């Protein structure tokens, strides 16, 4: 009985762990599909502009921009998940063990500075920033570039989608701010279940709301991590006024995004080797790496 309960709990835990990833994937592709529909069918808004040559080019440019952002979001997310930031396969012993190192009783090994144990991933992570519940993996030394690039394109994509959906809000509120229009914007699910709106109106209202809420949330995460990158800190270090690992603006960007920091954000396939090994870090004012 205990074994059955344990297996059931493990299965539920695995499903719950992957649920945020599945939900995010569904929302990303739903927003992309809705915005594509707006570009192809609803825009341009004026009837006499729909058959012009400029209208065709306008749609092509918008679709290319849209799928460029979608491709970068998906590819960065995939590389982020596939790139392990843990200490697995990394030699941590030898003469390198010194000041700032700690012993992890769970992993049964000494760990370097800025490394900490994640109880969700069940392993120590090099330069651990935080455990991202939306991807089900820790953000660390090796995959921080993909995480930040994914946030960048999610932010720009949601900004684009919000602007494209501005017409949806205009159409809903065209007859004035009524109880019906306000409820459709705030609680579209209840309006659909109660039969007050059609499935099409619900889909547009729900995705438009999702774009606005998602844009605000992603903006908070994105600009917070930009702030941390510029300061040379992790989320676990940001509350401290001390910045012993800050190497200046360019140095911090180079150590986070790699040697090609000025290009790597354009495409995750652009190689950008990270300086250092994630074990030792140069302390401000010191010529030698701190161990």
PDB file of N, CA and C in Angstrom, residues 98 100-104 109-116 236:
ATOM      1  N   UNK A  98      39.189  25.753  -1.061  1.00  0.00           N
ATOM      2  CA  UNK A  98      39.780  26.757  -0.185  1.00  0.00           C
ATOM      3  C   UNK A  98      38.732  27.644   0.435  1.00  0.00           C
ATOM      4  N   UNK A 100      35.818  30.049   1.176  1.00  0.00           N
ATOM      5  CA  UNK A 100      34.534  30.251   0.518  1.00  0.00           C
ATOM      6  C   UNK A 100      33.855  28.965   0.088  1.00  0.00           C
ATOM      7  N   UNK A 101      34.589  27.850   0.115  1.00  0.00           N
ATOM      8  CA  UNK A 101      33.997  26.568  -0.240  1.00  0.00           C
ATOM      9  C   UNK A 101      33.208  26.014   0.950  1.00  0.00           C
ATOM     10  N   UNK A 102      32.155  25.270   0.624  1.00  0.00           N
ATOM     11  CA  UNK A 102      31.329  24.648   1.658  1.00  0.00           C
ATOM     12  C   UNK A 102      31.110  23.177   1.323  1.00  0.00           C
ATOM     13  N   UNK A 103      30.702  22.454   2.329  1.00  0.00           N
ATOM     14  CA  UNK A 103      30.440  21.035   2.117  1.00  0.00           C
ATOM     15  C   UNK A 103      28.940  20.802   2.046  1.00  0.00           C
ATOM     16  N   UNK A 104      28.488  20.159   0.963  1.00  0.00           N
ATOM     17  CA  UNK A 104      27.078  19.826   0.802  1.00  0.00           C
ATOM     18  C   UNK A 104      26.881  18.386   1.268  1.00  0.00           C
ATOM     19  N   UNK A 109      29.869  16.426  -1.262  1.00  0.00           N
ATOM     20  CA  UNK A 109      31.044  16.989  -1.932  1.00  0.00           C
ATOM     21  C   UNK A 109      31.231  18.429  -1.502  1.00  0.00           C
ATOM     22  N   UNK A 110      32.444  18.928  -1.657  1.00  0.00           N
ATOM     23  CA  UNK A 110      32.711  20.341  -1.415  1.00  0.00           C
ATOM     24  C   UNK A 110      32.229  21.147  -2.619  1.00  0.00           C
ATOM     25  N   UNK A 111      31.653  22.298  -2.363  1.00  0.00           N
ATOM     26  CA  UNK A 111      31.127  23.148  -3.439  1.00  0.00           C
ATOM     27  C   UNK A 111      31.784  24.518  -3.387  1.00  0.00           C
ATOM     28  N   UNK A 112      32.017  25.124  -4.563  1.00  0.00           N
ATOM     29  CA  UNK A 112      32.719  26.415  -4.628  1.00  0.00           C
ATOM     30  C   UNK A 112      31.815  27.581  -4.241  1.00  0.00           C
ATOM     31  N   UNK A 113      32.383  28.790  -4.121  1.00  0.00           N
ATOM     32  CA  UNK A 113      31.570  29.985  -3.837  1.00  0.00           C
ATOM     33  C   UNK A 113      30.508  30.193  -4.921  1.00  0.00           C
ATOM     34  N   UNK A 114      29.369  30.763  -4.526  1.00  0.00           N
ATOM     35  CA  UNK A 114      28.235  31.067  -5.395  1.00  0.00           C
ATOM     36  C   UNK A 114      27.502  29.810  -5.863  1.00  0.00           C
ATOM     37  N   UNK A 115      27.911  28.662  -5.376  1.00  0.00           N
ATOM     38  CA  UNK A 115      27.238  27.412  -5.698  1.00  0.00           C
ATOM     39  C   UNK A 115      26.366  27.021  -4.508  1.00  0.00           C
ATOM     40  N   UNK A 116      25.150  26.543  -4.774  1.00  0.00           N
ATOM     41  CA  UNK A 116      24.268  26.121  -3.687  1.00  0.00           C
ATOM     42  C   UNK A 116      23.408  24.957  -4.144  1.00  0.00           C
ATOM     43  N   UNK A 236      20.219  35.466  -5.367  1.00  0.00           N
ATOM     44  CA  UNK A 236      20.545  35.173  -3.968  1.00  0.00           C
ATOM     45  C   UNK A 236      21.475  36.216  -3.368  1.00  0.00           C
TER      46      UNK A 236
END
